[in-house]
Tab-separated table of C-alpha atoms in Angstrom:
chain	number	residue	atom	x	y	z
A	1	UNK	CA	159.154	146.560	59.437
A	2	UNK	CA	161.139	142.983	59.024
A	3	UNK	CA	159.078	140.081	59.055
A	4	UNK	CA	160.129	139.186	63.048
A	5	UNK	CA	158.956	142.836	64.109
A	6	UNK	CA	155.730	143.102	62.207
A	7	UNK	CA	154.735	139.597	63.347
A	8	UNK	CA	154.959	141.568	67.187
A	9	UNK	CA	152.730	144.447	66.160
A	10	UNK	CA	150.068	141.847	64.690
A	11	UNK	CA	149.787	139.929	67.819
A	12	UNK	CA	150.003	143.549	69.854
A	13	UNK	CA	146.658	144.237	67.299
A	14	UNK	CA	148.434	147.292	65.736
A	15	UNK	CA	146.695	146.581	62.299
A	16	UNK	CA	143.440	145.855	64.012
A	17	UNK	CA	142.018	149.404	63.196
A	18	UNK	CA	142.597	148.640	59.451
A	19	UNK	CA	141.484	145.197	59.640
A	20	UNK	CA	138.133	145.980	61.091
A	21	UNK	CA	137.389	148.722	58.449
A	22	UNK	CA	137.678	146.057	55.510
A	23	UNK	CA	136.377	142.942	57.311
A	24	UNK	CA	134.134	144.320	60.168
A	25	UNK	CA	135.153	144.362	63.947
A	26	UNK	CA	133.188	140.847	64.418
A	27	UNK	CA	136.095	139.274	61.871
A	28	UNK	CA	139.098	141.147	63.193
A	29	UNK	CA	140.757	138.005	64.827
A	30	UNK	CA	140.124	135.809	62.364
A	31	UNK	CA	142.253	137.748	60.285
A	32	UNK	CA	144.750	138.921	62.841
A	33	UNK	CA	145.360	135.324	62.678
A	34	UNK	CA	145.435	134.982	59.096
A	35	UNK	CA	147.575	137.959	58.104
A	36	UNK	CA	150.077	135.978	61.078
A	37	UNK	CA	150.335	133.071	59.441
A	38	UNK	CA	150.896	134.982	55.808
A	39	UNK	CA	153.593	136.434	57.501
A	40	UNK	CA	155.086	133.300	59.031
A	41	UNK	CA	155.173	131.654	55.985
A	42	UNK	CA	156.748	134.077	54.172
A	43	UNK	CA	159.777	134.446	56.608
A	44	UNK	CA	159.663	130.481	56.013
A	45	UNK	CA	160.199	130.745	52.525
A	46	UNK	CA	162.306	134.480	52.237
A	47	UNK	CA	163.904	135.373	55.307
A	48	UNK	CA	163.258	136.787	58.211
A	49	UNK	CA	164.948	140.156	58.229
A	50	UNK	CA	163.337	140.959	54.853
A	51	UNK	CA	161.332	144.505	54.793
A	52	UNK	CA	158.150	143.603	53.891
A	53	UNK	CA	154.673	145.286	53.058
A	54	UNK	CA	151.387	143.801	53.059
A	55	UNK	CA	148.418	144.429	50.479
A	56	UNK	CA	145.032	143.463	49.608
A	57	UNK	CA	142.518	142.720	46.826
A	58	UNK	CA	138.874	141.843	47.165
A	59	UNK	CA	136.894	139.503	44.984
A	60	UNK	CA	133.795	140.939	43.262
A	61	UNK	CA	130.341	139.935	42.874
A	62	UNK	CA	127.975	140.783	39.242
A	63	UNK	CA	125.190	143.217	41.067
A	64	UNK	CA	123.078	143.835	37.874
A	65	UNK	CA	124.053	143.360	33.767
A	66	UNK	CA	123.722	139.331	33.090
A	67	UNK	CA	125.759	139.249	30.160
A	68	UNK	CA	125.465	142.806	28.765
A	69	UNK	CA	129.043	143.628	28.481
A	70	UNK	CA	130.268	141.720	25.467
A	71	UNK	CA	127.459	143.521	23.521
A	72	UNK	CA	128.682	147.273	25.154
A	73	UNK	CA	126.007	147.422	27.650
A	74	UNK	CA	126.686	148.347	31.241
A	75	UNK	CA	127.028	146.725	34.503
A	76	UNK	CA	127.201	147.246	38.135
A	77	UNK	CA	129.205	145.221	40.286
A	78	UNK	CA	131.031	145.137	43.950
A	79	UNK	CA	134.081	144.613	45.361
A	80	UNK	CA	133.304	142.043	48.402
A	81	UNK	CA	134.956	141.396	51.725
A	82	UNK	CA	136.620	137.704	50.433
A	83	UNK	CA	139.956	138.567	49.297
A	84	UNK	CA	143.313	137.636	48.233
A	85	UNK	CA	146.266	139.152	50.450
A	86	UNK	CA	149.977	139.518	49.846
A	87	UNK	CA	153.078	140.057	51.881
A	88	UNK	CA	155.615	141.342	50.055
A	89	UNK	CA	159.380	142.461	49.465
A	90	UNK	CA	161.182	144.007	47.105
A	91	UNK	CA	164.176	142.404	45.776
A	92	UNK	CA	167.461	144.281	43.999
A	93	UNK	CA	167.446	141.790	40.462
A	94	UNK	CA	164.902	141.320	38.027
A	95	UNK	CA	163.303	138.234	39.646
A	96	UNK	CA	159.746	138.200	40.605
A	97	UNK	CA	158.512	134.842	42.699
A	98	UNK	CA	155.631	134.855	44.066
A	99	UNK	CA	154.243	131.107	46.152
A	100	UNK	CA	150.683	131.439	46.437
A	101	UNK	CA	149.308	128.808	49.426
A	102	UNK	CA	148.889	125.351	47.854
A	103	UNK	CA	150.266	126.094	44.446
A	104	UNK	CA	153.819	125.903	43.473
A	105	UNK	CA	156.249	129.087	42.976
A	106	UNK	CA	156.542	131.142	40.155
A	107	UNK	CA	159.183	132.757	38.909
A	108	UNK	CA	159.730	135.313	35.639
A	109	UNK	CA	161.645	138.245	34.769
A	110	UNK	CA	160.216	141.329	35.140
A	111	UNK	CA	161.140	142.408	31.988
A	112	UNK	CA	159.459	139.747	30.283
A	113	UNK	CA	159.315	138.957	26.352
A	114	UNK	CA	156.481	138.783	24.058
A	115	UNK	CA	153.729	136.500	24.865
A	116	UNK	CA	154.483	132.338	25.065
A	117	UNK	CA	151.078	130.338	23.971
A	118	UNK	CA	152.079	127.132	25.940
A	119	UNK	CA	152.344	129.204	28.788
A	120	UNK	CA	148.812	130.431	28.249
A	121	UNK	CA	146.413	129.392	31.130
A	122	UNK	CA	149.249	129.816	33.735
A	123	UNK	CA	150.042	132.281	36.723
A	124	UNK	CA	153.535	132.725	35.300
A	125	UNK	CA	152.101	134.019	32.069
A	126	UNK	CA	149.852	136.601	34.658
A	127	UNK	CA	152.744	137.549	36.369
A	128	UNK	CA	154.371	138.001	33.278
A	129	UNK	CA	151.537	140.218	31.600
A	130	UNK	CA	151.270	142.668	34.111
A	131	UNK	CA	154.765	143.823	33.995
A	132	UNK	CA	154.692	143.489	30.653
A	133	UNK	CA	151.808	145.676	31.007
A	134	UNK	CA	152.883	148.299	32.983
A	135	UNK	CA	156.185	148.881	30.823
A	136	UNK	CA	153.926	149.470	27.924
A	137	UNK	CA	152.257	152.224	29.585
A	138	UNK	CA	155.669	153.368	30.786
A	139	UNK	CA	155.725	152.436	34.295
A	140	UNK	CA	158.261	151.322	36.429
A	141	UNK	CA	158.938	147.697	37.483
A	142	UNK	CA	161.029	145.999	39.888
A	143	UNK	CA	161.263	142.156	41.422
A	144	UNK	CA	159.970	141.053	44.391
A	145	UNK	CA	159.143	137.697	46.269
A	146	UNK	CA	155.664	137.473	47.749
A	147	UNK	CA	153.785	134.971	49.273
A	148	UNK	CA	149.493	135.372	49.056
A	149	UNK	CA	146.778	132.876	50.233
A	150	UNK	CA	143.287	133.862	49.210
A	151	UNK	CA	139.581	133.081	50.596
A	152	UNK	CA	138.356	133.945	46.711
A	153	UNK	CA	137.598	130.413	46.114
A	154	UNK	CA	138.048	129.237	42.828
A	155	UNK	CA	134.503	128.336	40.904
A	156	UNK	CA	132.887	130.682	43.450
A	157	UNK	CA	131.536	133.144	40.595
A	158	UNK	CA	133.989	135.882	42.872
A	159	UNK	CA	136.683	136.172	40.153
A	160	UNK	CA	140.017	134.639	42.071
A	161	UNK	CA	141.873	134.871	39.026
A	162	UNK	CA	141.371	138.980	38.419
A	163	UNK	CA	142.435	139.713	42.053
A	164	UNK	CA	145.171	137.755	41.199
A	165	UNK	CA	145.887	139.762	38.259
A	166	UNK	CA	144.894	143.317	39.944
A	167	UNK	CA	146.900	142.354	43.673
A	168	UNK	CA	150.255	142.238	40.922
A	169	UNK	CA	149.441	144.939	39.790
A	170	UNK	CA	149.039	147.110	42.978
A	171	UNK	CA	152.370	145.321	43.999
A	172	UNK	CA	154.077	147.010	41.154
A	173	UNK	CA	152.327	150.680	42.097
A	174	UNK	CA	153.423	150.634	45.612
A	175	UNK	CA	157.120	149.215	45.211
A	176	UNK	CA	157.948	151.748	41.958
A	177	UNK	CA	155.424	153.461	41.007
A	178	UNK	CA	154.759	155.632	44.240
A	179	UNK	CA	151.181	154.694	44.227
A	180	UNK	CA	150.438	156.871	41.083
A	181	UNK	CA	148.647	154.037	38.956
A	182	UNK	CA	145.229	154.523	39.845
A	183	UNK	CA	142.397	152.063	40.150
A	184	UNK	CA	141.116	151.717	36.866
A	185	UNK	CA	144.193	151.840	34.904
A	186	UNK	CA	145.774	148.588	37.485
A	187	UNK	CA	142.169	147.126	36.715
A	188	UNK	CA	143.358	148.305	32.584
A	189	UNK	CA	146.538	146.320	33.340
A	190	UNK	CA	145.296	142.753	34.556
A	191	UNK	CA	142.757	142.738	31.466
A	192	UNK	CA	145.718	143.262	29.518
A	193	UNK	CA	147.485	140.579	31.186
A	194	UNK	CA	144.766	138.283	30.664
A	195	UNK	CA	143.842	138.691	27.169
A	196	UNK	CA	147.214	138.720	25.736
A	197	UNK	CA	149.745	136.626	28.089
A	198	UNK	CA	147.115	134.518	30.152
A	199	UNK	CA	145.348	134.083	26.495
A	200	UNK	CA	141.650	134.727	27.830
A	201	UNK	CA	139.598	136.809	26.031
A	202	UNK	CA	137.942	138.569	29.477
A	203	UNK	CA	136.098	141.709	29.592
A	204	UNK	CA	137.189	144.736	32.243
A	205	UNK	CA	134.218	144.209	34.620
A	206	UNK	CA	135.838	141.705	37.208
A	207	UNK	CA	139.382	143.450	37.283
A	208	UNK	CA	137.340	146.639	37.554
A	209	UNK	CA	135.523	145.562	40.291
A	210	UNK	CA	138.151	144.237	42.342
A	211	UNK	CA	140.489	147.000	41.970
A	212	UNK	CA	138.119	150.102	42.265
A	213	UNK	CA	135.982	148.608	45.196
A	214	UNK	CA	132.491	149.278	46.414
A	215	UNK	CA	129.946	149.217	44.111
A	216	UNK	CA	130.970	150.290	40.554
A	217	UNK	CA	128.667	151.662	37.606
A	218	UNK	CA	130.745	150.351	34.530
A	219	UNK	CA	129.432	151.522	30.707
A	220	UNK	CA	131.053	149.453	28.105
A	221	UNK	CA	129.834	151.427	25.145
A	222	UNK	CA	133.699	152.120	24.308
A	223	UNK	CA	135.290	149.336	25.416
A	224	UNK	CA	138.532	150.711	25.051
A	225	UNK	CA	137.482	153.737	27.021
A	226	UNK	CA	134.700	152.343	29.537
A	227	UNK	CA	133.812	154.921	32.458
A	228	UNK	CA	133.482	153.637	35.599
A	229	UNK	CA	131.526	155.495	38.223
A	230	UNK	CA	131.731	154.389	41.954
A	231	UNK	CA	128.283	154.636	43.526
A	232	UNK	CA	128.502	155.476	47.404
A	233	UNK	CA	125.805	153.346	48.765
A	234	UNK	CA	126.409	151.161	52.028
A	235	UNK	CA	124.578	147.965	51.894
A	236	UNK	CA	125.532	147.191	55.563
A	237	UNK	CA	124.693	150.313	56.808
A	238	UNK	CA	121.382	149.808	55.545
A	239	UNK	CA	120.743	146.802	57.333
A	240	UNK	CA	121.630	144.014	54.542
A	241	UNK	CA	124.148	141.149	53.348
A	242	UNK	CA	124.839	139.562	50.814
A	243	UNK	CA	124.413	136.315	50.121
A	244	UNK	CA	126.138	133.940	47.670
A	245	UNK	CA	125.337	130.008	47.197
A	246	UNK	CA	127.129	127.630	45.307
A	247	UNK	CA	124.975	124.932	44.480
A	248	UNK	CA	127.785	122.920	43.236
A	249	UNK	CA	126.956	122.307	39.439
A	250	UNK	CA	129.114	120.889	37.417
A	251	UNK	CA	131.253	123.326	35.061
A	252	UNK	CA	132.143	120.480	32.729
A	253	UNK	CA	131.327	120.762	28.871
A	254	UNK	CA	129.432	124.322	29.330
A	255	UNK	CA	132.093	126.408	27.309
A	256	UNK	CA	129.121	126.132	23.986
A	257	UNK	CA	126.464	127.067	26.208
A	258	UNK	CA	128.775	130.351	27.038
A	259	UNK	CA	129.913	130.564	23.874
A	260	UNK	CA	126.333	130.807	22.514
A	261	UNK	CA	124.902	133.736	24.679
A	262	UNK	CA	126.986	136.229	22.440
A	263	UNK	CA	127.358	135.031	19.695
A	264	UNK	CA	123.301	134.820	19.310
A	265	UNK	CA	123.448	138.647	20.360
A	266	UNK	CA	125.216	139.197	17.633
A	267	UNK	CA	123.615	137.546	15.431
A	268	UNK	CA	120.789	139.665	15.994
A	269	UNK	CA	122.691	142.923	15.941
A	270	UNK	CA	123.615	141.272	12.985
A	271	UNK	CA	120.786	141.158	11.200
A	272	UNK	CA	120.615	145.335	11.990
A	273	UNK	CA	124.389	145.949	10.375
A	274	UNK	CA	125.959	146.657	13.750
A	275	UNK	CA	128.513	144.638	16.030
A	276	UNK	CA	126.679	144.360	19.299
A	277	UNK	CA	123.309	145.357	20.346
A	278	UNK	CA	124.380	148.091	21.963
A	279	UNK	CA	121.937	151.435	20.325
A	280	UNK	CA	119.133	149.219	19.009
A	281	UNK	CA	115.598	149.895	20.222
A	282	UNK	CA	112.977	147.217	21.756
A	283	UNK	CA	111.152	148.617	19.126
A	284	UNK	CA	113.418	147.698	16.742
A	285	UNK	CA	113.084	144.424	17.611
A	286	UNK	CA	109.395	143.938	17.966
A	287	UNK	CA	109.341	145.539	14.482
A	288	UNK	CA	111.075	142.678	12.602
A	289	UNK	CA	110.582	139.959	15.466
A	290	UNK	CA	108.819	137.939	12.782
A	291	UNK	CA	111.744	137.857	10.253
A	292	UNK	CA	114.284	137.367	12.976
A	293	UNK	CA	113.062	134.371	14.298
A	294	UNK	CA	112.645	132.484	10.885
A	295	UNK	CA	116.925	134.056	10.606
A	296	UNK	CA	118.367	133.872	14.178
A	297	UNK	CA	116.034	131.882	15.618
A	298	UNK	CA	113.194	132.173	18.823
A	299	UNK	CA	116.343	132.095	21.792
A	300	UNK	CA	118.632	134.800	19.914
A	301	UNK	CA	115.532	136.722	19.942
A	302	UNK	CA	114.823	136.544	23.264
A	303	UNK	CA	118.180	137.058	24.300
A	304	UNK	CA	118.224	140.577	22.619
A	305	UNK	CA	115.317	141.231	24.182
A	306	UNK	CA	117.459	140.542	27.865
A	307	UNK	CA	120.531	142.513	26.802
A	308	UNK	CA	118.444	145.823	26.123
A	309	UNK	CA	115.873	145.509	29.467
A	310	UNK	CA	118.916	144.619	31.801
A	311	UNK	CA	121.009	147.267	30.026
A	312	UNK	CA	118.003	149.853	30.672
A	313	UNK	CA	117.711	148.076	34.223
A	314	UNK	CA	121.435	148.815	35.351
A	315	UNK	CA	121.227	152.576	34.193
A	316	UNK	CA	118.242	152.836	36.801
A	317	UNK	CA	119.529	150.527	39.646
A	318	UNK	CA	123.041	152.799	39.469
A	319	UNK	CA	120.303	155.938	39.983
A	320	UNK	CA	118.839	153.998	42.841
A	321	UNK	CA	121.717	153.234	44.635
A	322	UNK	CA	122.605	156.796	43.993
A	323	UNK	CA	119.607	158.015	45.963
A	324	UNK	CA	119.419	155.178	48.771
A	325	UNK	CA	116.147	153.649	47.407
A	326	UNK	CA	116.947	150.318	48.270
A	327	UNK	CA	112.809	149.861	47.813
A	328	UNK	CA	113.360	150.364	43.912
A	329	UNK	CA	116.696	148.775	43.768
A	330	UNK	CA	115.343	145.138	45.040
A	331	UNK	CA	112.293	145.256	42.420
A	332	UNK	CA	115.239	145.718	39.773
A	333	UNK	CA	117.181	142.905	41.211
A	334	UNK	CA	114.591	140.605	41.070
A	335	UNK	CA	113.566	141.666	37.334
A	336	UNK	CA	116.870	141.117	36.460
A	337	UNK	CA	116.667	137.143	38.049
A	338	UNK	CA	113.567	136.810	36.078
A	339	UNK	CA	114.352	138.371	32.469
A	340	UNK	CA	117.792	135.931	33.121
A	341	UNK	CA	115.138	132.966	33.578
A	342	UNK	CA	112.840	133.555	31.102
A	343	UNK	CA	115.079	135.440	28.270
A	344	UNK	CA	118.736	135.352	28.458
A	345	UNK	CA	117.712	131.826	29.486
A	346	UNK	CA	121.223	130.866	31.436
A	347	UNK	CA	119.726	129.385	34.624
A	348	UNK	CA	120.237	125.932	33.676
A	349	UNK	CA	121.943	123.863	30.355
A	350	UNK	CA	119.846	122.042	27.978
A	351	UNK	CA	122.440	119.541	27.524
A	352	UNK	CA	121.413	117.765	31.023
A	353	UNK	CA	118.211	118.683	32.548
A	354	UNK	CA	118.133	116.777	35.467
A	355	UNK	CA	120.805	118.873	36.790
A	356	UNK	CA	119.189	122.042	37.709
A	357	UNK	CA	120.911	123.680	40.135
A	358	UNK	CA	120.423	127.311	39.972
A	359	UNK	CA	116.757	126.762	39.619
A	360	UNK	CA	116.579	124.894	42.707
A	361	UNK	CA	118.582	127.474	44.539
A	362	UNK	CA	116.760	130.308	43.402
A	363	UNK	CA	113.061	128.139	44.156
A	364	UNK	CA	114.564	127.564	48.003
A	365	UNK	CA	115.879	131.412	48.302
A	366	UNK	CA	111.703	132.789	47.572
A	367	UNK	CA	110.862	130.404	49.908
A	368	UNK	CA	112.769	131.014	52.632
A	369	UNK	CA	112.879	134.821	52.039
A	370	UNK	CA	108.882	135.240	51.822
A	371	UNK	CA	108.133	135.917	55.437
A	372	UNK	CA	110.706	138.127	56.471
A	373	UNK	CA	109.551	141.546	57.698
A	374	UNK	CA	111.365	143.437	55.412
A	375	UNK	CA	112.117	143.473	51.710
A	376	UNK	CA	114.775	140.884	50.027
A	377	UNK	CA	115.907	140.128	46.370
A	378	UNK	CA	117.693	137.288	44.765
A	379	UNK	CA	119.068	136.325	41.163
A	380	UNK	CA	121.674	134.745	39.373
A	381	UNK	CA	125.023	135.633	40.275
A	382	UNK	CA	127.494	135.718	36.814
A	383	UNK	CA	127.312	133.938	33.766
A	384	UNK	CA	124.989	131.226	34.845
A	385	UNK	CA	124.221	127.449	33.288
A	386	UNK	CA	125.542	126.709	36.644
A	387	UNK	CA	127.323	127.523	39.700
A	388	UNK	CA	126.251	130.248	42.111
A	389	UNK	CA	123.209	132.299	43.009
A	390	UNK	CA	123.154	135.494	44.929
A	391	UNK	CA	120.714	137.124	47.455
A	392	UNK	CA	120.246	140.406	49.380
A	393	UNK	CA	119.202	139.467	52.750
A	394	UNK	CA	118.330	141.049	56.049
A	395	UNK	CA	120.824	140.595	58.723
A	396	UNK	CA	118.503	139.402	61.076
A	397	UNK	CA	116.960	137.092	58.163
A	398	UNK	CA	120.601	135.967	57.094
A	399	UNK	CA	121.202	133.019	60.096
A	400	UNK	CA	117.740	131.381	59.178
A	401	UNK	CA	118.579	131.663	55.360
A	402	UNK	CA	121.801	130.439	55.325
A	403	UNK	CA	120.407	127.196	57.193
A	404	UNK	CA	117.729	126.544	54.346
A	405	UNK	CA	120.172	126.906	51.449
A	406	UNK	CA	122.846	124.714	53.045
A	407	UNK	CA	120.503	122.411	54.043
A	408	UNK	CA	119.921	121.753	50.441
A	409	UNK	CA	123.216	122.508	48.700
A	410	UNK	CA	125.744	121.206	51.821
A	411	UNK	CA	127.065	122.561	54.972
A	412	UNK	CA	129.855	125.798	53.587
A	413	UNK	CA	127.263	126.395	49.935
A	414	UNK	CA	125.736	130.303	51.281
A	415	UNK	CA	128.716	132.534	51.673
A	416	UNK	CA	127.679	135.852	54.119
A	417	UNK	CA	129.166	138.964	52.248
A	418	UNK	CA	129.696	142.503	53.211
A	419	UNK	CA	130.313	144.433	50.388
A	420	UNK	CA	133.522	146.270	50.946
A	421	UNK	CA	134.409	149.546	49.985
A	422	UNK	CA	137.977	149.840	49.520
A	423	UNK	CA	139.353	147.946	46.257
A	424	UNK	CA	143.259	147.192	46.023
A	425	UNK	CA	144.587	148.775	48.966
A	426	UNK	CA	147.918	148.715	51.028
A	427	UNK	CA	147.139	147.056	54.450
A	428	UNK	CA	150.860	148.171	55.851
């Protein structure tokens, strides 16, 4: 369809079968509404009688595995229901422009060259990386103009930039590539576009995430090979949301703080011969604990200590999920929040104190949440020192909730998430 005749079947509710299976029938106009003005603004900026196609990416939330995958370990996360969407058309040159809402154009070839360093940090250089990307793997690519808006808010702990990354890629697989790129290998692609082109040096869990969708088991112990296992389990069938506040820390000067959570991993594994803790033993540990702290000091030590719990912890959350016991899941969840508290020690930066966000947010969350007639669990939600916290939640706990955390972090902090089970996905 051309923008002018796809804009009719929107406001007819043709796509409001697909719209209700990856938002829910209770946020069907919303997005009727949304995808509307997507389209609108692309026949703005492209034309009117262009063919078009419309796609979309979820962001993804951290589940369970608090900074295990740098050192191999394994993770679970989800794909949730806040997303970035697309409408597209292809074009007959090179040129790929894509206006995102509130940012300026880009434009590249999509036959790019190597790698520019002072375009590092840029969409352009994203854009640029994941065709460059897909050539390398001998795909097809093509240009196109697209215009996306996205509700994956940047600083949100949801990854905006990897559904970025993973929505060009499934662009490229459904213009040229007949939809024969699977999942992983577009997830493959955007990592590759951000460590190289973008100049981050990410791991595969968010693109994963976002591309595969529901809730993924990821082992990292080849991270050039990591297998990714998606684990059919329904949170809102089984009567939960999920819950993310931001409690609106401040990001600024916590890059050594980041830095320092793997790099004192490693010092440890270290200290064994290896790379990464990945194959040593708590028994290991305990064994030389002594010696270690005098050489890598009391927090490295403790921090090894996290990495092999959680990584034990996400092998037997991924078999709970497995068998729908949501009972054994929750107790994981909430060992996971703790062992991040007390040993991978991320909850809050030394550097200031006073400004102690997370804790707060996770104090108000076992307060509110210890009444309600059936189980809940909370933790920290991604790489911590500040930012956002994350909490399963009984729907008909979830109203009263959301009230005590934004009553304390501001009316908009505690995001209501359904976990969403289709990744990248062609809408029309």
């Amino acid at each position: 369809m051309n923008t002018k005749e796809l804009l009719t079947y929107l406001k007819e509710g043709g796509l409001d079968a697909r719209l209700t299976a990856l938002y829910g029938a209770d946020r069907v106009a919303a997005q009727r509404a949304r995808y509307y003005e997507a389209v609108t603004e692309f026949a703005g900026l492209f034309g009117e009688e262009r063919e078009v196609l419309l796609f979309s990416v979820p962001g993804r939330s951290e589940i369970s595995g608090n900074h295990t995958d740098h050192n191999r370990g394994c993770v679970i996360a989800a794909a949730v229901d806040l997303d970035i969407i697309a409408v597209v058309a292809k074009r007959d040159d090179d040129t790929v422009t894509v206006k995102s809402k509130g940012f300026p154009a880009d434009t590249v070839s999509c036959f790019p060259g190597e790698p520019d360093e002072s375009l590092f940090y840029t969409s352009s250089a994203l854009l640029s990386g994941t065709c460059a990307g897909f050539l390398k793997r001998g795909y097809r690519v093509c240009g196109f103009d697209a215009y996306t808006t996205s509700s994956v808010l940047k600083g949100s702990g949801i990854s905006s930039s990897a559904a970025f990354e993973v929505m060009i890629g499934t662009i490229l697989n459904h213009l040229v590539n007949e939809a024969a790129v699977t999942a992983p290998v577009v997830a493959e692609i955007a990592q590759f576009a951000e460590n190289v082109y973008f100049g981050k040096p990410s791991g595969l869990m968010d693109q994963t995430a976002c591309a595969v969708g529901g809730f993924s088991f990821i082992d990292f112990a080849d991270p050039a090979a990591a297998k990714i296992e998606k684990l059919d389990f329904d949170l809102s069938e089984a009567g939960y949301s999920l819950c993310i506040t931001n409690t609106g820390g401040n990001h600024a000067d916590l890059n050594d703080d980041y830095a320092s959570v793997p790099a004192e991993m490693k010092a440890v594994a270290a200290a064994f011969g290896q790379p990464v803790l990945r194959g040593l033993t708590t028994a290991q540990l305990f064994a030389r604990a002594g010696e270690l702290r005098e050489t890598v000091g009391d927090r490295a030590l403790l921090r090894a200590f996290h990495f092999l719990s959680e990584n034990e912890r996400v092998v037997a959350l991924a078999e709970a999920l497995k068998g729908g016991d949501i009972d054994t899941f929750f107790e994981g969840i909430k060992a996971s929040g703790r062992s991040s508290f007390m040993w991978l020690q991320n909850v809050y930066t030394v550097k200031n104190v006073n400004e102690q966000g997370l804790s707060l947010a996770l104090a108000v969350t076992e307060y509110a949440l210890k009444d309600t007639p059936r189980k809940a669990a909370w933790r920290i939600h991604g790489g911590g020192f500040a930012g956002t916290i994350q909490a399963f939640v009984p729907k008909e706990s979830v109203d009263a909730y959301r009230a005590s955390m934004e009553a304390v972090f501001g009316e908009g902090a505690c995001a209501v998430l359904r976990v969403r089970r289709d990744g990248c996905t062609r809408v029309y």
